[in-house]
mmCIF file of N, CA, C and O in Angstrom:
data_model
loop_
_atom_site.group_PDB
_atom_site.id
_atom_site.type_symbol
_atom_site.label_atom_id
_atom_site.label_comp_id
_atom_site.label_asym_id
_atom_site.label_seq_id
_atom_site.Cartn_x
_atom_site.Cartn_y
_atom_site.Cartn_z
ATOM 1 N N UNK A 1 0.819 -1.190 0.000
ATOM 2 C CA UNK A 1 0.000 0.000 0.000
ATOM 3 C C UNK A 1 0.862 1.253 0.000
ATOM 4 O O UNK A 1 0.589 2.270 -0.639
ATOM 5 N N UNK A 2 1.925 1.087 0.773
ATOM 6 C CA UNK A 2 2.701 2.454 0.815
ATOM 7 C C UNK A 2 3.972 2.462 -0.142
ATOM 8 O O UNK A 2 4.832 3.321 0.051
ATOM 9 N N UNK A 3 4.128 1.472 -1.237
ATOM 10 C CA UNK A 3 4.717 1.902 -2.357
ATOM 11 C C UNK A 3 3.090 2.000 -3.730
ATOM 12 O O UNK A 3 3.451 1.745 -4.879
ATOM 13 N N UNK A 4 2.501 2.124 -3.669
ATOM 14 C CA UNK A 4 1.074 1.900 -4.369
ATOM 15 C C UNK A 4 1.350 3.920 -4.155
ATOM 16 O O UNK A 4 1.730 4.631 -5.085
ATOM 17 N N UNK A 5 1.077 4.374 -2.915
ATOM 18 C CA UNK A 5 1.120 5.815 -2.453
ATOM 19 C C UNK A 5 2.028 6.423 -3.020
ATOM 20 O O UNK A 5 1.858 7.504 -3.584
ATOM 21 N N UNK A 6 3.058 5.849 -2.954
ATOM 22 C CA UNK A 6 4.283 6.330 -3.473
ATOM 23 C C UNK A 6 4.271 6.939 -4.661
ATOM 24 O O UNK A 6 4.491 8.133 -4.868
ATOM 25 N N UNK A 7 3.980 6.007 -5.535
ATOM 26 C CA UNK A 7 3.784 5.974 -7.178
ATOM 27 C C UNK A 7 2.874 6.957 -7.306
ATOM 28 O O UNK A 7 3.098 7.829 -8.145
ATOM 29 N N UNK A 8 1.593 7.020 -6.453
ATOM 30 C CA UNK A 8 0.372 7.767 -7.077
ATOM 31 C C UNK A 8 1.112 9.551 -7.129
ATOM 32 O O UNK A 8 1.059 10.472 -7.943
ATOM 33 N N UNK A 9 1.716 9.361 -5.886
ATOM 34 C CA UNK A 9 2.135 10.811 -5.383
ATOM 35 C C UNK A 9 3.391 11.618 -6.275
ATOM 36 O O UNK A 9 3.515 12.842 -6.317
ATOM 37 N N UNK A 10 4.204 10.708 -6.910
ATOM 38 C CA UNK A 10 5.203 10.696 -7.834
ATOM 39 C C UNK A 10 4.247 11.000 -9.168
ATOM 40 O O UNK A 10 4.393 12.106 -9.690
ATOM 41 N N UNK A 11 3.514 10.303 -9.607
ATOM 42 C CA UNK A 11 2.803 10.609 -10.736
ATOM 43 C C UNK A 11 2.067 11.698 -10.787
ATOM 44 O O UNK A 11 2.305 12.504 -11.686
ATOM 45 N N UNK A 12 1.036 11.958 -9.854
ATOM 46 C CA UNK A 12 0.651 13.355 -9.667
ATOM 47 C C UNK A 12 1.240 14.654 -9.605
ATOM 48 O O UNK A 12 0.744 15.768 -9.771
ATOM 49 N N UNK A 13 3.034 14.081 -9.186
ATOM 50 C CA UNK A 13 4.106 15.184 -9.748
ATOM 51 C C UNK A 13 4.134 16.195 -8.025
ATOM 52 O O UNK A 13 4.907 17.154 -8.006
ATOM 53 N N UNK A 14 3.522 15.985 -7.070
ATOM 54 C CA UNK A 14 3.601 16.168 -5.830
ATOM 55 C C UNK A 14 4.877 17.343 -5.462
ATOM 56 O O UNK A 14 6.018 16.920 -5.274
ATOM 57 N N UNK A 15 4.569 18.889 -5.377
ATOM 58 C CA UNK A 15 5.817 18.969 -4.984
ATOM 59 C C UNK A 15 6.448 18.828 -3.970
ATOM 60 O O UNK A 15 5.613 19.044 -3.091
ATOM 61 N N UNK A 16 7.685 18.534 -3.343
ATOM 62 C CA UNK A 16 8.552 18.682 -2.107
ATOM 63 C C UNK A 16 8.937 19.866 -1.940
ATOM 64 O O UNK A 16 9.312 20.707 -2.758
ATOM 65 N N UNK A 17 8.751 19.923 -0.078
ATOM 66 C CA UNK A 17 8.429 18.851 0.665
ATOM 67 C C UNK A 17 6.749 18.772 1.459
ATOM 68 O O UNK A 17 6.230 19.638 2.164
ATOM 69 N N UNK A 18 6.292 17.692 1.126
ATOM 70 C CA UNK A 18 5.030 17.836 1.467
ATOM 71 C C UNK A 18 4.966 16.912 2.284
ATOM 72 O O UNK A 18 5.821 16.027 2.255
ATOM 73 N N UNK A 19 3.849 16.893 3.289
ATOM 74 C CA UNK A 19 3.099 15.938 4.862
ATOM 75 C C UNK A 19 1.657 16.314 4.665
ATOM 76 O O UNK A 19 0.949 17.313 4.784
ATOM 77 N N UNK A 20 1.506 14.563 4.172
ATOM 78 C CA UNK A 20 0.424 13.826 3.925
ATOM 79 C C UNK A 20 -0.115 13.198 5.653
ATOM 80 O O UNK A 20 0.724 12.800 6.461
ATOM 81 N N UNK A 21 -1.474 13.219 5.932
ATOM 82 C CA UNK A 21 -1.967 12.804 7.487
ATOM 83 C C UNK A 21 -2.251 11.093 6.625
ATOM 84 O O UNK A 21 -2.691 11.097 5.475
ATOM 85 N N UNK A 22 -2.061 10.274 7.063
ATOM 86 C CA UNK A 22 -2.113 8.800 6.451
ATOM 87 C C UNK A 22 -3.016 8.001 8.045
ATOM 88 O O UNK A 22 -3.232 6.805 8.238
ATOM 89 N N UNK A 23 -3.275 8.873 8.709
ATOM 90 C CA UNK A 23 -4.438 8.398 9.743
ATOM 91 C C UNK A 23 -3.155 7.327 10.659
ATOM 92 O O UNK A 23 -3.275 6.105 10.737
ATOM 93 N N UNK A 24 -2.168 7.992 11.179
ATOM 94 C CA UNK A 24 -1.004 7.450 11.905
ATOM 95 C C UNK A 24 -1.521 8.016 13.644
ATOM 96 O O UNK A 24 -1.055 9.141 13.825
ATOM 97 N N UNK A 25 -2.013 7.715 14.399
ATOM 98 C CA UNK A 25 -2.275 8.501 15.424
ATOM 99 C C UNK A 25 -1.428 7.460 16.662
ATOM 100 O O UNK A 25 -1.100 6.274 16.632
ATOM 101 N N UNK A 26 -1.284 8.484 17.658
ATOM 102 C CA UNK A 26 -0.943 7.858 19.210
ATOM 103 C C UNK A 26 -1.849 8.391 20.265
ATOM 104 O O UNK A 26 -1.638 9.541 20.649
ATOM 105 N N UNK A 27 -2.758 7.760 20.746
ATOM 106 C CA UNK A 27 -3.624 7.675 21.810
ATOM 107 C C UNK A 27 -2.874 8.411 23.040
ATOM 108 O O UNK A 27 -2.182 7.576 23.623
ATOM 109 N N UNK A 28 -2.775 9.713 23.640
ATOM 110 C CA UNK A 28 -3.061 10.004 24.929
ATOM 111 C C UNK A 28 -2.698 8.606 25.856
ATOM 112 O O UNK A 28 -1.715 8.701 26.591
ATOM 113 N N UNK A 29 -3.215 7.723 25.850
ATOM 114 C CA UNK A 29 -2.489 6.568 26.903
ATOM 115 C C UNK A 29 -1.634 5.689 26.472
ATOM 116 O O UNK A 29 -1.028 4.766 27.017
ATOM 117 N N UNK A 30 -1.685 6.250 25.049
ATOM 118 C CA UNK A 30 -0.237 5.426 24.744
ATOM 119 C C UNK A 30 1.258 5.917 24.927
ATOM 120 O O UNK A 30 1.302 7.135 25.102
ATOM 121 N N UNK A 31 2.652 5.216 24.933
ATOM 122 C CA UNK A 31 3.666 5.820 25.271
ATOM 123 C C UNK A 31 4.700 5.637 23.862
ATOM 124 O O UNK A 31 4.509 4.687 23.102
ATOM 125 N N UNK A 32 5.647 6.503 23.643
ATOM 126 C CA UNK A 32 6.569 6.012 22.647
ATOM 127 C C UNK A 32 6.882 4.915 22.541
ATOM 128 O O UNK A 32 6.908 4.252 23.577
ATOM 129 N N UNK A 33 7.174 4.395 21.517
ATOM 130 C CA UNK A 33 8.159 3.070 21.662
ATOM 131 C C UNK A 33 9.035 3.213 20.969
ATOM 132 O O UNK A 33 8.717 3.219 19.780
ATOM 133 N N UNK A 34 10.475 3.390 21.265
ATOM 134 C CA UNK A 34 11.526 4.069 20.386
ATOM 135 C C UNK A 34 12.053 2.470 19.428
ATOM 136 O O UNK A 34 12.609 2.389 18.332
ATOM 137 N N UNK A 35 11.632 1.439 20.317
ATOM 138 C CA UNK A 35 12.064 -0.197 19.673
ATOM 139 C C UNK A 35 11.124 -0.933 18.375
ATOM 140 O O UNK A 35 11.511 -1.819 17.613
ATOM 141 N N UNK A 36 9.598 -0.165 18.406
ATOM 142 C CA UNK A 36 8.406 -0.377 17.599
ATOM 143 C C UNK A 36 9.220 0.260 15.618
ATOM 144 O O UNK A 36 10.034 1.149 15.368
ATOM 145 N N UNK A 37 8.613 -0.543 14.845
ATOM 146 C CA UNK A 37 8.618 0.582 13.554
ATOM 147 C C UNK A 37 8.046 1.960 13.523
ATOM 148 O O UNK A 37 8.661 2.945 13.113
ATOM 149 N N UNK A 38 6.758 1.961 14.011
ATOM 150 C CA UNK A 38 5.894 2.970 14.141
ATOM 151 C C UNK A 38 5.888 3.978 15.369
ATOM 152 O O UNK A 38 5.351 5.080 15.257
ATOM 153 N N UNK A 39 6.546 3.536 16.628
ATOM 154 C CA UNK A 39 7.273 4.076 17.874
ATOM 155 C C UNK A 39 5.515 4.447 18.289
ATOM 156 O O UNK A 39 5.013 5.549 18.511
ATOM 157 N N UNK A 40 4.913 3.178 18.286
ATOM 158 C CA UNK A 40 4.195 3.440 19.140
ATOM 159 C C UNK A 40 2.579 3.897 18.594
ATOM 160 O O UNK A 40 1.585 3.568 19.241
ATOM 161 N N UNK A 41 2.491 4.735 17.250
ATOM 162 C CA UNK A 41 1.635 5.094 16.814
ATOM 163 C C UNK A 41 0.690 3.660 15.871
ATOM 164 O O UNK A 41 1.270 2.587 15.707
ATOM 165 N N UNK A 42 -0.176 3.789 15.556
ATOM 166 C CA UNK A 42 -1.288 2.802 14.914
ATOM 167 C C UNK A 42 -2.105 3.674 13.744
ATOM 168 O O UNK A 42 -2.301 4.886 13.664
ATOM 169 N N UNK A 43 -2.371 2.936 13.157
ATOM 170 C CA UNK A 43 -3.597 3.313 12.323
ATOM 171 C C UNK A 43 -4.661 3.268 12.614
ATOM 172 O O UNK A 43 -5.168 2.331 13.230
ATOM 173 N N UNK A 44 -5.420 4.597 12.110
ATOM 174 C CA UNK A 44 -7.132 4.477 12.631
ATOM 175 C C UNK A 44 -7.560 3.593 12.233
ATOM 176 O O UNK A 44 -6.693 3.026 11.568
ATOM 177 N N UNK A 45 -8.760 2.887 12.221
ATOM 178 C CA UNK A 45 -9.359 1.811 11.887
ATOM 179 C C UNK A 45 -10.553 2.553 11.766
ATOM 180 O O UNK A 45 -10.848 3.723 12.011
ATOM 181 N N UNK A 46 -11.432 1.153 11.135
ATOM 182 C CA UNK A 46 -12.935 1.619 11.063
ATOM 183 C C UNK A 46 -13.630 1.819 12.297
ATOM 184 O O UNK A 46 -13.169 1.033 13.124
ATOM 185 N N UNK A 47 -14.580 2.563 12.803
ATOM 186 C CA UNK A 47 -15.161 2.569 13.727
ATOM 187 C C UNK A 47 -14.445 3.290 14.909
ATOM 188 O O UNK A 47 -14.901 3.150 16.044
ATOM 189 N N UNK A 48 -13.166 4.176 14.649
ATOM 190 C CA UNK A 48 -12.605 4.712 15.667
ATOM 191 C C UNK A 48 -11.501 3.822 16.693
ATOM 192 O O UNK A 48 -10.867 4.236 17.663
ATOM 193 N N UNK A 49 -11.540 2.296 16.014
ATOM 194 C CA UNK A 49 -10.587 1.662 16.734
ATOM 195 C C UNK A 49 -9.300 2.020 15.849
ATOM 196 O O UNK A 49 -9.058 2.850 14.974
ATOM 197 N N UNK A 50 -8.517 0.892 16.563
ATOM 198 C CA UNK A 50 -7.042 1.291 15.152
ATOM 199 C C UNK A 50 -6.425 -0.052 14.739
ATOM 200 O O UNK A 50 -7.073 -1.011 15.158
ATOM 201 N N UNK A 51 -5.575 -0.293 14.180
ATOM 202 C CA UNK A 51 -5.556 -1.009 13.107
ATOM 203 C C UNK A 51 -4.305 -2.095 13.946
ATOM 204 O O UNK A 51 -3.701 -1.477 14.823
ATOM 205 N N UNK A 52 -3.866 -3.581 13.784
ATOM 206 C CA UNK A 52 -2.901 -4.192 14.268
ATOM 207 C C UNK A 52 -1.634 -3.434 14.768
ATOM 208 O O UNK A 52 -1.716 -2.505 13.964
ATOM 209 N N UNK A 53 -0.796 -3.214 15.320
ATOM 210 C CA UNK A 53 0.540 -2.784 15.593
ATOM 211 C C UNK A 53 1.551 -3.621 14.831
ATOM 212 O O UNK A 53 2.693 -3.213 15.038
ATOM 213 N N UNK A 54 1.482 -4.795 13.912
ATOM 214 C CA UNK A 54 2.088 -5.175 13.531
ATOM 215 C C UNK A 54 2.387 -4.924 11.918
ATOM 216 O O UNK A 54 1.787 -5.106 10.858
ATOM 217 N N UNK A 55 3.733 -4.373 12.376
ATOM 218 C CA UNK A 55 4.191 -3.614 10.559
ATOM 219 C C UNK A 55 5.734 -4.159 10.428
ATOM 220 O O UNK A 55 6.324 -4.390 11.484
ATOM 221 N N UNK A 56 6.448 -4.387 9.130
ATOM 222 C CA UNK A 56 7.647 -4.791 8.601
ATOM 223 C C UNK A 56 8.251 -3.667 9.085
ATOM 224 O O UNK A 56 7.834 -2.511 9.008
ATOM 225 N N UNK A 57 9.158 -4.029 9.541
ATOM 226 C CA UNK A 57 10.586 -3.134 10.080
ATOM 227 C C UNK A 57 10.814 -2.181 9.354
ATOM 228 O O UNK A 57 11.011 -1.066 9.839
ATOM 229 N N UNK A 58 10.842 -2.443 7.821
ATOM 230 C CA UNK A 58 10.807 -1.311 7.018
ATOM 231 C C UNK A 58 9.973 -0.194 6.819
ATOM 232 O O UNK A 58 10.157 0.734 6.031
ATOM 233 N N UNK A 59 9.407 -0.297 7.294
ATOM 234 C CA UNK A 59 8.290 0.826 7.111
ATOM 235 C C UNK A 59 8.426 1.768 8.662
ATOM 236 O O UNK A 59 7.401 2.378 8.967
ATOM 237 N N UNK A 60 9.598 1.894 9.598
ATOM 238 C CA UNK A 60 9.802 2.525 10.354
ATOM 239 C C UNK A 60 11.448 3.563 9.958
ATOM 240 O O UNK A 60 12.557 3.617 10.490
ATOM 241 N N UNK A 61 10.999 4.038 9.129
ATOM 242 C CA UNK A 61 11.424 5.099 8.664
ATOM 243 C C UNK A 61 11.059 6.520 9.444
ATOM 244 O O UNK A 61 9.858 6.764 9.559
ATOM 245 N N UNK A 62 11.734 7.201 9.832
ATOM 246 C CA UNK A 62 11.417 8.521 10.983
ATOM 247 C C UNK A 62 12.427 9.222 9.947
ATOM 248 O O UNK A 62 13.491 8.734 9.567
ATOM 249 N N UNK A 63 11.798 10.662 9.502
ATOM 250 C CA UNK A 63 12.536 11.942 9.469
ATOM 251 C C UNK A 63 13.059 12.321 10.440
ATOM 252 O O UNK A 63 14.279 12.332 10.607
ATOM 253 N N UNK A 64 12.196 12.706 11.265
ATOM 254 C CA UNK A 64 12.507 13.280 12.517
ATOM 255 C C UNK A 64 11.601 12.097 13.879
ATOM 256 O O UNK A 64 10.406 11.801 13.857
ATOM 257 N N UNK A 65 12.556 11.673 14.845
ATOM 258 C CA UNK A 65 12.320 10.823 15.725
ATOM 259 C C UNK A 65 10.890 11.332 16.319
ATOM 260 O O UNK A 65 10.923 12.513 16.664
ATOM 261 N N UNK A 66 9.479 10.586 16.529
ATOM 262 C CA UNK A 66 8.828 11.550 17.437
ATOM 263 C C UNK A 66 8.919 11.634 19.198
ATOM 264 O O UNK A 66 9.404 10.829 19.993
ATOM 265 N N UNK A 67 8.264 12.905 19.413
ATOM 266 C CA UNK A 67 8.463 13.466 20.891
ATOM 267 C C UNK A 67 8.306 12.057 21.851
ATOM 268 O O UNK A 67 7.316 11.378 21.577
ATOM 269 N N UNK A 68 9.385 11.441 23.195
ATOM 270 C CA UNK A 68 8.811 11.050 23.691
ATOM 271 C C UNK A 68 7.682 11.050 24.854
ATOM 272 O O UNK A 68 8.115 11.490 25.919
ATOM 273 N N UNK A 69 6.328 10.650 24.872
ATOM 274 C CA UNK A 69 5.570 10.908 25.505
ATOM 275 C C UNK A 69 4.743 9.845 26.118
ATOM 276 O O UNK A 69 4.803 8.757 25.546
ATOM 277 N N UNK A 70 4.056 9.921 27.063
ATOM 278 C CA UNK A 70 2.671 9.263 27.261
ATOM 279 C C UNK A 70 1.705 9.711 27.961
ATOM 280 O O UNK A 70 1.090 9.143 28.862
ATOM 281 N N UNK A 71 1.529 11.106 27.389
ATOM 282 C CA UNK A 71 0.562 11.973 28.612
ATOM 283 C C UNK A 71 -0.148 12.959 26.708
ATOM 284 O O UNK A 71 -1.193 13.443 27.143
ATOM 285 N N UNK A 72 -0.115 13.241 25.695
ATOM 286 C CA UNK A 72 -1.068 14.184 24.531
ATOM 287 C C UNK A 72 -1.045 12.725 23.625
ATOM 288 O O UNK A 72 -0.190 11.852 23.475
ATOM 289 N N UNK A 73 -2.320 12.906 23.146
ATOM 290 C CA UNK A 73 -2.601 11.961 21.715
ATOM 291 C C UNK A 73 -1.555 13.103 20.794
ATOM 292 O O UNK A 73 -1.457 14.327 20.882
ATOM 293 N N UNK A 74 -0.912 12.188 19.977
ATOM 294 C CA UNK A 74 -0.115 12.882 18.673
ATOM 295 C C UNK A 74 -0.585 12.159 17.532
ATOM 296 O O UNK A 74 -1.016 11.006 17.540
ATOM 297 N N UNK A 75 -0.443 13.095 16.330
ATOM 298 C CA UNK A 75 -0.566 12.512 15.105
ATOM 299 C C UNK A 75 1.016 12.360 14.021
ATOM 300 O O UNK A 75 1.994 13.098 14.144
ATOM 301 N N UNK A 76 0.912 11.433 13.197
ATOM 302 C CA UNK A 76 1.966 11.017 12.623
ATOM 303 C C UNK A 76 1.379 11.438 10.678
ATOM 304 O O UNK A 76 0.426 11.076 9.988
ATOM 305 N N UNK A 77 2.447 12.256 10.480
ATOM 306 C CA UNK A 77 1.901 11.819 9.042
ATOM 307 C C UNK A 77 3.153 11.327 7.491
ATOM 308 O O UNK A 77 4.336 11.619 7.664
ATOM 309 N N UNK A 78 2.911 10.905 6.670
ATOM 310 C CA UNK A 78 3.764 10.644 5.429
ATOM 311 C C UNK A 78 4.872 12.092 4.945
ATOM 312 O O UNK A 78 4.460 13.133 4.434
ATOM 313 N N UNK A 79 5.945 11.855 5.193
ATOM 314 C CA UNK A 79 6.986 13.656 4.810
ATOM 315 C C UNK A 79 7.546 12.998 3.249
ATOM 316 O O UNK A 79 8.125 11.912 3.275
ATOM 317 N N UNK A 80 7.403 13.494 2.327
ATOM 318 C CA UNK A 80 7.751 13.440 1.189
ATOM 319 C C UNK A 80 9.050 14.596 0.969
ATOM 320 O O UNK A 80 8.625 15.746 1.075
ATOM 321 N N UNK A 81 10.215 14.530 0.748
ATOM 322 C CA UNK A 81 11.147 15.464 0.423
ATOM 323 C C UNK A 81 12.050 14.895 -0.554
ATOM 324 O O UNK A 81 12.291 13.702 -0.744
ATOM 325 N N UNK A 82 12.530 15.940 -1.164
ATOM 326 C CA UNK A 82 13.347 15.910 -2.785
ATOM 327 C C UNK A 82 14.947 15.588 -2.584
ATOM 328 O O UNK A 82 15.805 16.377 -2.189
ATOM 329 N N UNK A 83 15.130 14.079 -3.002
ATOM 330 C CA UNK A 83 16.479 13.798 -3.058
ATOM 331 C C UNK A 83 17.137 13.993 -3.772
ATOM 332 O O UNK A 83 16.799 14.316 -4.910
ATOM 333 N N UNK A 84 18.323 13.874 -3.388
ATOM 334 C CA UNK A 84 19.099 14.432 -4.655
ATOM 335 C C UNK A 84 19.456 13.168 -5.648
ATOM 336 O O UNK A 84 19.804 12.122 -5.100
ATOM 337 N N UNK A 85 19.390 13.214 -7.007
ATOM 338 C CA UNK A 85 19.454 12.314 -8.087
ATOM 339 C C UNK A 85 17.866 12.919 -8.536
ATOM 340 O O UNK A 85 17.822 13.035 -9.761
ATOM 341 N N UNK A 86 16.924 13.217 -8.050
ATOM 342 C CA UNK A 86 15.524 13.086 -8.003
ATOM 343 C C UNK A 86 14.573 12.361 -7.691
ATOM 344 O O UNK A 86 13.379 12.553 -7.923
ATOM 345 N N UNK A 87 15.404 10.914 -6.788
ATOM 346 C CA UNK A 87 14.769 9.632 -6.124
ATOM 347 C C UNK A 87 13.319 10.529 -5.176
ATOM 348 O O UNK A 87 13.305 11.738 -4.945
ATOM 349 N N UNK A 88 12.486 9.768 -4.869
ATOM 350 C CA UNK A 88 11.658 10.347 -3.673
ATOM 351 C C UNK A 88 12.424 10.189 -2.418
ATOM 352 O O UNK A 88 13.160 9.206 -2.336
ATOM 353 N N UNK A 89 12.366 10.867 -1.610
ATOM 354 C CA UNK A 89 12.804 10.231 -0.135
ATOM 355 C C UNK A 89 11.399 10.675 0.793
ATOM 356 O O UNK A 89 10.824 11.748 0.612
ATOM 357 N N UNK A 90 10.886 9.475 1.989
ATOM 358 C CA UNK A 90 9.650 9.722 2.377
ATOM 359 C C UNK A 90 10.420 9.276 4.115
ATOM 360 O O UNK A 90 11.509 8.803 4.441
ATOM 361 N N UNK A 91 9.485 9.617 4.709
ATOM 362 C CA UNK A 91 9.699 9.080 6.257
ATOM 363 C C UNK A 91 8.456 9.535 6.928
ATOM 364 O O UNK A 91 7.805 10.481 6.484
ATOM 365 N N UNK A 92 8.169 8.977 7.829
ATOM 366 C CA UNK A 92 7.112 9.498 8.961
ATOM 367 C C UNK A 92 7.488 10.587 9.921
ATOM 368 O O UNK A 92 8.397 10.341 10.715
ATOM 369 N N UNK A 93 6.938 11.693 9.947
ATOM 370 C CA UNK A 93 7.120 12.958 10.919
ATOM 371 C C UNK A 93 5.680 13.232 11.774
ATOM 372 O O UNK A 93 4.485 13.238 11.478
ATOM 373 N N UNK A 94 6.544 13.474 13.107
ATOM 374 C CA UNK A 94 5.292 13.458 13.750
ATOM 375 C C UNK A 94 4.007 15.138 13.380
ATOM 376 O O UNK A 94 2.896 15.193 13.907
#
């Protein structure tokens, strides 16, 4: 799904640097997890729940590390920025 995004966002010609909300949230009672891919954050789900915690290692890509916490819900979203060659480079920013 998140090389599917990739492509769409590349084709649409997207400029950098842009932050896409991809429904990445951390619950108020949840705490960082600096050891997690996602450090902690989940996907919304239907119905206001959220989605498995279980994601490929790869897909814990951080621009910037997020805040550690376990006291504000935070949101996470997709950072798209312009590499050099013209590759995409993407990471999660909180």
């Amino acid at each position: 799904e998140l090389r599917l995004l990739l492509g769409l966002l590349a084709e649409a010609a997207v400029p950098a640097p842009a932050l896409f909300w991809v429904g990445l949230k951390r619950n108020a009672s949840a705490c960082t997890h600096e050891e997690q891919p996602l450090r902690g954050f989940s996907w919304e789900g239907v119905g206001g729940g959220t989605a498995p915690q279980e994601v490929p290692a790869a897909l814990g890509r951080w621009v910037e590390e997020p805040l550690r916490s376990c006291l504000t819900a935070r949101c996470a979203g997709l950072h798209l920025a312009a590499a050099p060659g013209g590759g995409p480079r993407w990471g999660w920013k909180e």
